[in-house]
Structure formats: C-alpha cells, structure tokens
Amino acid sequence: NRVLEKRNEELKNLVDINLNKKPESPSIQTSDILAKQEIESLVFKFFQQYKVPSAVYDKDGKLLFSIGWKRLCSNLVKNNAATPCCEEGVTQFIPIKPAEKYYHYQCTHGFNALGFPIEIKNKTLGMLVVSQFFKYGEIPEPDAFKDWRHDQHFNEESFSDLLSEIPVLKPTELENIISQGTLLAEMISFIGTKNLEFYKRFNHQLENEQLFNAIKSKLD
C-alpha cells in the first residue's frame, strides 16, 4: 500500500507539473491573418475597378502582396527597391491612428499614395495602400524628373511611355477610391478578425493535444 501511495503521488506531481507547463504553440503572424486568398481576391477586384496599384502591408511595413505596380518611381529606378517611395511614405504611419480614416502621402516627384489602416481587435495590424497615381491637374512636367537622367538605370526613350501608364485621378474618382478603399479596409479587417479567431482556436486545440500526448508519454 505504501508503494502504491508513493507511486500515485509521483504520478499526481507529474501531471501537475505538465499542466502548469504548457507546450509551446506556433506564434500567429500577421501574414497568417491577412495574406489569405479571399483578401487577395478583394484587392484584385478593387484594382480591376479603379486600375490603381494596390498593396497590403503587415504591421511592420512588410509587403504581403500587391498588384499593378509601375516601374516609374525614383525608388525603383535608382535603388532597385521593392517598394515605391510613395508607399514607404505612407506605411511609416502604420503604428499611428489617423485623425481621418486614411493617410495621404505625396513624394517629391508628384506620385500619391493613400493608406487605409487595417484594424483587428482595436489594434492596427496592417495597411491597405492605394498608390502611384497623379491627381488631375497636378501631373508633373518632364523637367521634374531631370535628376533621373543621370542614373544608369534610366531609359529616356521609354520615359514618356512609362509616364503615360501612371493613373491620373479626377476629384470625383479620387473621392470614390477613398470611399471604397475605406470600405475595403473594413472588409479586410473583418476577414482578418475571423482568421485570427480561427488560429487562436486551432492553437488552443493544438496545445491540448500536445499536452495530452506529453502526459500520456510520461505515464506510459
């Protein structure tokens, strides 16, 4: 009886230790929550509607996916960068809550970008960016790009063709994009919230299975 009691006490202590020490579960990344097929499909339809380059970034300003980018950008031409400077300009505001529902940024060469925060559980976890467009009546003159001509990556012959690819938005078109971009960001936020809830449930179930297997292994 004394041997059995001692063994039972050992088993009880073993189970208590394992219950208090939860196994590690995979951390949930923003890319798990936002980079989903349904979100990409929404952004793609938005691009089809307005023909303006669009992208989604995570909370750290890392690009998750994009569509419609144009090569005509000083940041792309000179630095062979992956992101237009107008998008870098607007993504710097990701941690800051805007007074309005969006941010606006214009680079030195006249390219514009709009940033719509993606809010999940009252936290900004990313941003929808609509970018690389000119405002109607604010198309820069070719002389505005004269500093590019000294760059080895600049091809002056194709410059006018590249310039013609940049969308030019009239005031009413810009208003529509701001309205629909705000709505799209809200839809992405809703989908992201549902994805987050799914991953939390999945990880909780995984933790329980890992814990059960760990205790079962020790008891065996």
Coordinates of C-alpha atoms in Angstrom, one line a residue:
N1 CA 0.0 0.0 0.0
R2 CA 2.8 2.4 0.9
V3 CA 4.5 1.7 -2.5
L4 CA 1.2 2.3 -4.4
E5 CA 0.6 5.5 -2.5
K6 CA 4.1 6.8 -3.3
R7 CA 3.6 5.9 -7.0
N8 CA 0.3 7.7 -7.1
E9 CA 1.8 10.7 -5.5
E10 CA 4.6 10.7 -8.1
L11 CA 2.1 10.4 -10.9
K12 CA 0.0 13.3 -9.5
N13 CA 3.0 15.5 -9.2
L14 CA 4.0 14.6 -12.8
V15 CA 0.6 15.5 -14.1
D16 CA 0.5 18.8 -12.1
I17 CA 3.9 19.8 -13.5
N18 CA 2.8 19.2 -17.1
L19 CA -0.4 21.0 -16.6
N20 CA 1.4 24.1 -15.3
K21 CA 3.9 24.0 -18.1
K22 CA 2.1 24.5 -21.4
P23 CA 3.8 23.3 -24.6
E24 CA 4.9 26.0 -27.0
S25 CA 2.5 26.7 -29.8
P26 CA 3.3 28.3 -33.1
S27 CA 3.1 32.1 -32.9
I28 CA 0.5 33.8 -35.1
Q29 CA 2.0 36.0 -37.7
T30 CA 0.2 38.9 -39.4
S31 CA 0.8 37.2 -42.7
D32 CA -1.3 34.2 -41.4
I33 CA -4.1 36.6 -40.7
L34 CA -4.1 38.9 -43.7
A35 CA -2.4 37.0 -46.6
K36 CA -5.4 34.9 -47.5
Q37 CA -7.0 34.1 -50.8
E38 CA -10.2 35.9 -50.0
I39 CA -8.3 39.2 -49.2
E40 CA -6.2 39.0 -52.3
S41 CA -9.3 38.4 -54.3
L42 CA -10.9 41.6 -52.9
V43 CA -7.9 43.7 -53.6
F44 CA -7.7 42.3 -57.1
K45 CA -11.3 43.2 -57.8
F46 CA -10.6 46.7 -56.4
F47 CA -7.7 47.0 -58.8
Q48 CA -9.8 45.9 -61.7
Q49 CA -12.4 48.5 -60.9
Y50 CA -10.1 51.5 -60.5
K51 CA -6.8 50.5 -62.2
V52 CA -4.7 52.0 -59.4
P53 CA -1.8 50.0 -58.0
S54 CA -2.7 48.4 -54.6
A55 CA -1.0 46.5 -51.9
V56 CA -1.4 45.1 -48.4
Y57 CA 1.3 45.5 -45.7
D58 CA 1.7 44.0 -42.2
K59 CA 2.1 46.0 -39.0
D60 CA 5.9 46.2 -39.5
G61 CA 5.6 47.6 -43.0
K62 CA 6.4 44.4 -44.7
L63 CA 4.7 43.8 -48.1
L64 CA 2.3 40.8 -48.1
F65 CA 1.0 41.1 -51.6
S66 CA 0.5 43.7 -54.3
I67 CA -0.9 44.3 -57.8
G68 CA -0.4 46.8 -60.6
W69 CA 2.9 48.4 -59.5
K70 CA 4.5 50.6 -62.1
R71 CA 8.3 50.8 -62.7
L72 CA 8.3 54.6 -63.0
C73 CA 9.4 55.5 -59.5
S74 CA 12.7 57.0 -58.3
N75 CA 13.0 54.5 -55.5
L76 CA 12.6 51.6 -58.0
V77 CA 14.7 53.1 -60.8
K78 CA 17.6 54.3 -58.7
N79 CA 17.7 51.9 -55.8
N80 CA 16.2 48.9 -57.4
A81 CA 13.9 48.8 -54.4
A82 CA 10.9 46.5 -53.9
T83 CA 8.6 49.3 -52.8
P84 CA 7.8 52.7 -54.4
C85 CA 8.8 55.6 -52.2
C86 CA 5.3 56.9 -52.0
E87 CA 4.2 53.6 -50.4
E88 CA 7.2 53.8 -48.0
G89 CA 6.0 57.3 -47.2
V90 CA 2.5 56.2 -46.2
T91 CA 3.4 52.9 -44.4
Q92 CA 5.5 54.8 -41.9
F93 CA 2.2 55.8 -40.3
I94 CA 1.0 52.3 -39.7
P95 CA 1.5 52.5 -35.9
I96 CA -0.3 55.8 -35.7
K97 CA -4.1 56.2 -35.6
P98 CA -5.2 58.8 -38.2
A99 CA -7.5 61.6 -37.5
E100 CA -9.4 60.6 -40.6
K101 CA -9.9 57.0 -41.9
Y102 CA -6.9 57.2 -44.2
Y103 CA -3.5 58.8 -44.8
H104 CA -2.3 60.7 -47.9
Y105 CA 1.3 60.9 -48.9
Q106 CA 2.9 62.6 -52.0
C107 CA 6.6 62.1 -52.9
T108 CA 8.8 64.8 -54.4
H109 CA 8.0 63.7 -57.9
G110 CA 4.3 64.0 -57.5
F111 CA 3.3 60.4 -57.0
N112 CA 0.5 59.9 -54.5
A113 CA -0.4 57.1 -52.1
L114 CA -3.4 56.5 -49.8
G115 CA -3.1 54.3 -46.7
F116 CA -6.1 52.7 -45.1
P117 CA -5.4 51.1 -41.7
I118 CA -6.5 47.5 -41.1
E119 CA -7.8 47.4 -37.5
I120 CA -8.2 44.0 -35.7
K121 CA -9.3 43.8 -32.1
N122 CA -8.7 47.6 -31.8
K123 CA -5.1 47.2 -33.0
T124 CA -3.6 48.3 -36.3
L125 CA -2.2 45.1 -37.8
G126 CA -1.6 46.4 -41.3
M127 CA -2.5 48.8 -44.1
L128 CA -4.2 48.7 -47.4
V129 CA -2.2 51.0 -49.8
V130 CA -3.6 52.5 -53.0
S131 CA -0.7 54.3 -54.7
Q132 CA 1.3 55.5 -57.7
F133 CA -1.2 57.9 -59.1
F134 CA -1.3 61.6 -60.1
K135 CA -4.0 64.0 -59.1
Y136 CA -5.8 65.6 -62.1
G137 CA -4.2 68.9 -62.8
E138 CA -1.1 68.0 -60.8
I139 CA 0.8 65.9 -63.4
P140 CA 4.5 66.9 -63.1
E141 CA 6.3 68.3 -66.1
P142 CA 9.1 66.2 -67.6
D143 CA 11.7 68.6 -66.0
A144 CA 10.6 67.3 -62.6
F145 CA 12.4 64.1 -63.5
K146 CA 15.6 65.6 -64.9
D147 CA 17.6 64.3 -61.9
W148 CA 16.8 60.8 -63.1
R149 CA 18.7 61.3 -66.4
H150 CA 22.0 60.9 -64.7
D151 CA 21.1 57.5 -63.4
Q152 CA 22.4 54.5 -65.3
H153 CA 19.0 52.7 -64.9
F154 CA 17.1 55.5 -66.5
N155 CA 16.0 55.0 -70.1
E156 CA 14.9 58.4 -71.6
E157 CA 13.4 56.8 -74.7
S158 CA 10.8 54.8 -72.7
F159 CA 10.2 57.5 -70.1
S160 CA 7.2 59.0 -71.8
D161 CA 5.6 55.6 -72.3
L162 CA 6.2 54.8 -68.6
L163 CA 4.8 58.2 -67.6
S164 CA 1.6 57.5 -69.6
E165 CA 1.0 54.3 -67.6
I166 CA 0.6 56.3 -64.3
P167 CA -3.2 56.7 -63.4
V168 CA -4.5 60.2 -63.3
L169 CA -7.4 60.7 -60.9
K170 CA -10.1 63.3 -61.3
P171 CA -11.6 64.7 -58.0
T172 CA -14.7 62.5 -58.2
E173 CA -12.6 59.4 -59.0
L174 CA -10.4 60.2 -56.0
E175 CA -13.4 60.5 -53.8
N176 CA -14.7 57.2 -55.0
I177 CA -11.4 55.5 -54.3
I178 CA -11.2 57.0 -50.8
S179 CA -14.8 55.8 -50.1
Q180 CA -14.3 52.3 -51.5
G181 CA -10.8 52.0 -50.1
T182 CA -12.2 52.7 -46.6
L183 CA -14.9 50.1 -47.1
L184 CA -12.3 47.6 -48.4
A185 CA -10.0 48.1 -45.4
E186 CA -13.0 47.4 -43.1
M187 CA -13.8 44.2 -45.0
I188 CA -10.2 43.1 -44.8
S189 CA -10.3 43.9 -41.0
F190 CA -13.4 41.7 -40.7
I191 CA -11.8 38.8 -42.6
G192 CA -8.6 39.3 -40.5
T193 CA -10.6 39.1 -37.3
K194 CA -12.2 35.9 -38.3
N195 CA -8.8 34.4 -39.4
L196 CA -7.3 35.4 -36.0
E197 CA -10.2 33.7 -34.1
F198 CA -9.6 30.6 -36.2
Y199 CA -5.9 30.5 -35.5
K200 CA -6.5 31.0 -31.8
R201 CA -8.9 28.1 -31.7
F202 CA -6.6 26.0 -33.7
N203 CA -3.6 26.7 -31.5
H204 CA -5.7 26.1 -28.4
Q205 CA -6.6 22.7 -29.7
L206 CA -3.0 22.0 -30.7
E207 CA -1.9 22.9 -27.2
N208 CA -4.4 20.5 -25.6
E209 CA -3.2 17.7 -28.0
Q210 CA 0.4 18.4 -27.3
L211 CA -0.2 18.5 -23.5
F212 CA -2.2 15.2 -23.6
N213 CA 0.5 13.4 -25.7
A214 CA 3.2 14.7 -23.3
I215 CA 1.4 13.5 -20.2
K216 CA 0.5 10.2 -21.9
S217 CA 4.1 9.6 -22.9
K218 CA 5.3 10.2 -19.3
L219 CA 2.7 8.0 -17.8
D220 CA 3.4 5.2 -20.3

